[in-house]
C-alpha cells in the first residue's frame, strides 16, 4: 500500500488550562462509552469506534488515537471501546463554536481519523484474504505502531475476533492466515502475543517525516 501524507494535528495538552476547562472521561482497557450529541477529542490511548444502528447492532468504522475527533449528532450514535487506557475530552457544539482554537483542532482531528478510516476501508477491498489481513495490519502499524529492531510492534494485543471484524474474514481464517504470514516471515509474535510486522519500521508513526 502506498504511503500518503498524514494530516497534521495539534492535540490539547492535558496539563493546559484549556484542557482543564472541559470534561474529561477516563476509560480503562475494554471499557465502553456511548457518544451522543457532543464533540469528543481523544487525548490519550487507543479506541475502537463503532456505529450503533437502529437495532442496537455495532458496525465497526475504525480506530481512534490521540488527536482524533468524533462528532456525535442526534442522528448518529457511536459506541467506543478502549483498547488501552484512554482519555477523552468532551465539548458541546456551542463550546466548540465559541472557542478560538477548538474548531481547528476538531476539524483536523476529524480529518486525521477519516484518513485512517479510509486506509482501513481500502485495505479491506484487496482481492485475497491474506492481502486483506496483511494490509489491515500495515495500516494499524502506520497508525499506532511502535518501532523495534525487528519491525513495527502493535501495542494492542488484537484478538482474532477483532481482526475478523476489521477485515471481514472469518475468525478461523484469520488464525490460519496469521500462521501463514508468520511462516513467510512477514510477521511475528512472542510470548506476549503482540504482533510485530517484520521489516516495516518505516511505517511507524514516529518515523514519518
Coordinates of C-alpha atoms in Angstrom, one line a residue, residues 6-206:
X6 CA -0.6 12.2 7.3
X7 CA -2.8 15.2 8.2
X8 CA -1.1 17.4 10.8
X9 CA -2.8 18.0 14.1
X10 CA -2.1 19.6 17.5
X11 CA -3.8 17.8 20.4
X12 CA -4.6 19.7 23.5
X13 CA -2.0 19.0 26.3
X14 CA -3.9 17.6 29.3
X15 CA -1.9 19.9 31.6
X16 CA -3.1 23.1 29.9
X17 CA -5.8 25.4 31.3
X18 CA -7.8 24.8 28.1
X19 CA -7.9 21.1 28.7
X20 CA -8.9 21.6 32.4
X21 CA -11.9 23.7 31.3
X22 CA -13.6 20.8 29.6
X23 CA -15.0 17.5 31.0
X24 CA -12.6 14.6 30.7
X25 CA -13.5 10.9 30.6
X26 CA -11.0 8.3 31.7
X27 CA -11.6 4.8 30.3
X28 CA -9.8 1.7 31.4
X29 CA -8.9 -1.1 29.0
X30 CA -12.1 -2.7 27.5
X31 CA -14.4 -0.1 29.0
X32 CA -17.0 1.2 26.6
X33 CA -18.8 4.6 26.2
X34 CA -21.7 5.7 24.1
X35 CA -21.1 9.0 22.4
X36 CA -24.1 11.2 21.7
X37 CA -24.6 14.8 20.6
X38 CA -21.3 16.0 21.8
X39 CA -17.9 16.5 20.3
X40 CA -15.1 14.2 21.5
X41 CA -11.3 14.6 21.2
X42 CA -9.1 11.7 22.1
X43 CA -6.4 12.9 24.3
X44 CA -4.5 9.6 25.0
X45 CA -5.0 5.9 24.3
X46 CA -6.4 3.8 21.5
X47 CA -10.1 3.2 21.0
X48 CA -12.3 1.2 18.7
X49 CA -15.1 3.2 17.1
X50 CA -18.5 1.6 16.1
X51 CA -21.7 3.0 14.8
X52 CA -24.8 1.7 16.6
X53 CA -27.7 1.0 14.2
X54 CA -31.4 1.3 15.0
X55 CA -31.5 -2.4 16.2
X56 CA -28.6 -1.8 18.5
X57 CA -26.0 -3.7 16.4
X58 CA -22.5 -2.4 16.2
X59 CA -20.8 -1.6 12.9
X60 CA -17.0 -1.1 13.0
X61 CA -15.9 2.1 11.4
X62 CA -12.3 2.5 12.5
X63 CA -9.9 3.1 15.4
X64 CA -9.0 6.3 17.1
X65 CA -5.9 7.6 18.8
X66 CA -4.5 10.8 20.3
X67 CA -5.6 13.9 18.3
X68 CA -8.5 12.2 16.6
X69 CA -12.1 13.6 17.0
X70 CA -15.5 12.1 16.9
X71 CA -18.6 14.3 16.4
X72 CA -21.8 12.9 17.8
X73 CA -25.2 14.0 16.5
X74 CA -28.9 13.4 17.2
X75 CA -29.0 11.1 14.1
X76 CA -25.7 9.1 14.7
X77 CA -24.9 7.1 17.8
X78 CA -21.3 5.9 18.3
X79 CA -20.0 3.4 20.8
X80 CA -16.4 3.3 21.6
X81 CA -14.3 0.6 23.4
X82 CA -11.0 1.4 24.9
X83 CA -8.3 -0.9 23.6
X84 CA -5.8 0.7 26.0
X85 CA -6.3 3.1 29.0
X86 CA -7.7 6.2 27.3
X87 CA -8.7 9.8 28.0
X88 CA -11.2 11.8 26.0
X89 CA -12.2 15.4 26.2
X90 CA -15.9 16.3 25.6
X91 CA -17.4 19.6 24.3
X92 CA -20.8 20.9 23.3
X93 CA -21.2 22.3 19.8
X94 CA -21.6 25.7 21.4
X95 CA -18.3 25.4 23.2
X96 CA -16.6 24.5 20.0
X97 CA -18.0 27.4 18.1
X98 CA -17.2 29.9 20.9
X99 CA -13.6 28.8 21.2
X100 CA -10.7 30.3 19.3
X101 CA -8.8 27.1 18.9
X102 CA -11.2 24.2 19.2
X103 CA -12.7 24.5 15.6
X104 CA -9.3 23.9 14.1
X105 CA -8.4 21.1 16.5
X106 CA -11.7 19.3 15.9
X107 CA -11.6 19.8 12.1
X108 CA -8.1 18.4 11.9
X109 CA -9.0 15.6 14.4
X110 CA -11.8 14.5 12.1
X111 CA -9.6 14.6 9.0
X112 CA -6.9 12.7 10.9
X113 CA -9.4 9.9 11.9
X114 CA -11.0 9.9 8.4
X115 CA -7.6 9.4 6.8
X116 CA -7.0 6.1 8.6
X117 CA -10.7 5.0 8.3
X118 CA -10.2 5.4 4.5
X119 CA -7.0 3.4 4.6
X120 CA -8.7 0.6 6.5
X121 CA -11.5 0.6 4.1
X122 CA -9.1 0.4 1.1
X123 CA -7.2 -2.4 2.8
X124 CA -10.4 -4.3 3.3
X125 CA -11.0 -4.4 -0.5
X126 CA -7.9 -6.3 -1.5
X127 CA -8.8 -9.4 -3.6
X128 CA -7.4 -12.1 -1.4
X129 CA -7.9 -12.7 2.3
X130 CA -4.2 -12.8 3.0
X131 CA -3.6 -9.5 1.3
X132 CA -6.6 -8.0 3.1
X133 CA -5.4 -9.1 6.5
X134 CA -1.8 -8.1 6.0
X135 CA -2.7 -4.6 4.6
X136 CA -5.0 -4.0 7.5
X137 CA -2.1 -4.9 9.9
X138 CA 0.1 -2.5 7.9
X139 CA -2.4 0.3 8.4
X140 CA -2.6 -0.4 12.1
X141 CA 1.2 -0.3 12.2
X142 CA 1.1 3.1 10.4
X143 CA -1.4 4.4 12.9
X144 CA -0.3 3.1 16.3
X145 CA 2.8 1.0 15.7
X146 CA 6.0 1.2 17.8
X147 CA 9.4 0.8 16.2
X148 CA 11.5 -2.1 17.4
X149 CA 14.8 -3.6 16.0
X150 CA 12.7 -6.3 14.3
X151 CA 10.0 -4.2 12.9
X152 CA 6.8 -2.5 14.0
X153 CA 5.1 -3.8 17.1
X154 CA 1.4 -3.3 17.6
X155 CA 1.0 -2.1 21.2
X156 CA -2.6 -3.5 21.4
X157 CA -2.9 -7.3 21.6
X158 CA -5.7 -7.7 19.0
X159 CA -7.8 -10.8 19.2
X160 CA -8.5 -12.9 16.2
X161 CA -12.2 -12.0 16.6
X162 CA -11.3 -8.3 16.4
X163 CA -9.2 -8.8 13.3
X164 CA -12.0 -10.7 11.8
X165 CA -14.3 -7.7 12.2
X166 CA -11.7 -5.3 10.9
X167 CA -11.1 -7.4 7.7
X168 CA -14.4 -9.2 7.0
X169 CA -12.6 -12.5 7.2
X170 CA -13.8 -15.3 9.4
X171 CA -12.0 -15.8 12.7
X172 CA -10.9 -19.3 11.8
X173 CA -9.4 -18.0 8.5
X174 CA -7.7 -15.1 10.4
X175 CA -6.0 -17.6 12.7
X176 CA -4.8 -19.7 9.7
X177 CA -3.5 -16.7 7.8
X178 CA -1.6 -15.3 10.8
X179 CA 0.3 -18.5 10.9
X180 CA 0.8 -18.4 7.2
X181 CA 2.2 -14.9 7.4
X182 CA 4.5 -16.0 10.3
X183 CA 5.8 -18.8 8.1
X184 CA 6.5 -16.3 5.4
X185 CA 8.4 -14.2 7.9
X186 CA 6.2 -11.2 7.3
X187 CA 5.1 -11.0 11.0
X188 CA 6.0 -12.5 14.3
X189 CA 4.6 -12.7 17.8
X190 CA 6.3 -13.7 21.1
X191 CA 5.0 -14.8 24.4
X192 CA 3.1 -11.6 25.0
X193 CA 1.1 -12.3 21.7
X194 CA 1.7 -8.7 20.4
X195 CA 2.2 -8.8 16.6
X196 CA 5.4 -7.5 15.1
X197 CA 5.4 -6.6 11.4
X198 CA 8.8 -7.6 10.2
X199 CA 10.8 -5.1 8.2
X200 CA 8.0 -2.5 8.4
X201 CA 9.7 0.1 10.7
X202 CA 9.4 2.9 8.2
X203 CA 5.6 2.9 8.6
X204 CA 5.8 3.6 12.3
X205 CA 4.2 7.0 13.3
X206 CA 7.4 8.4 14.9

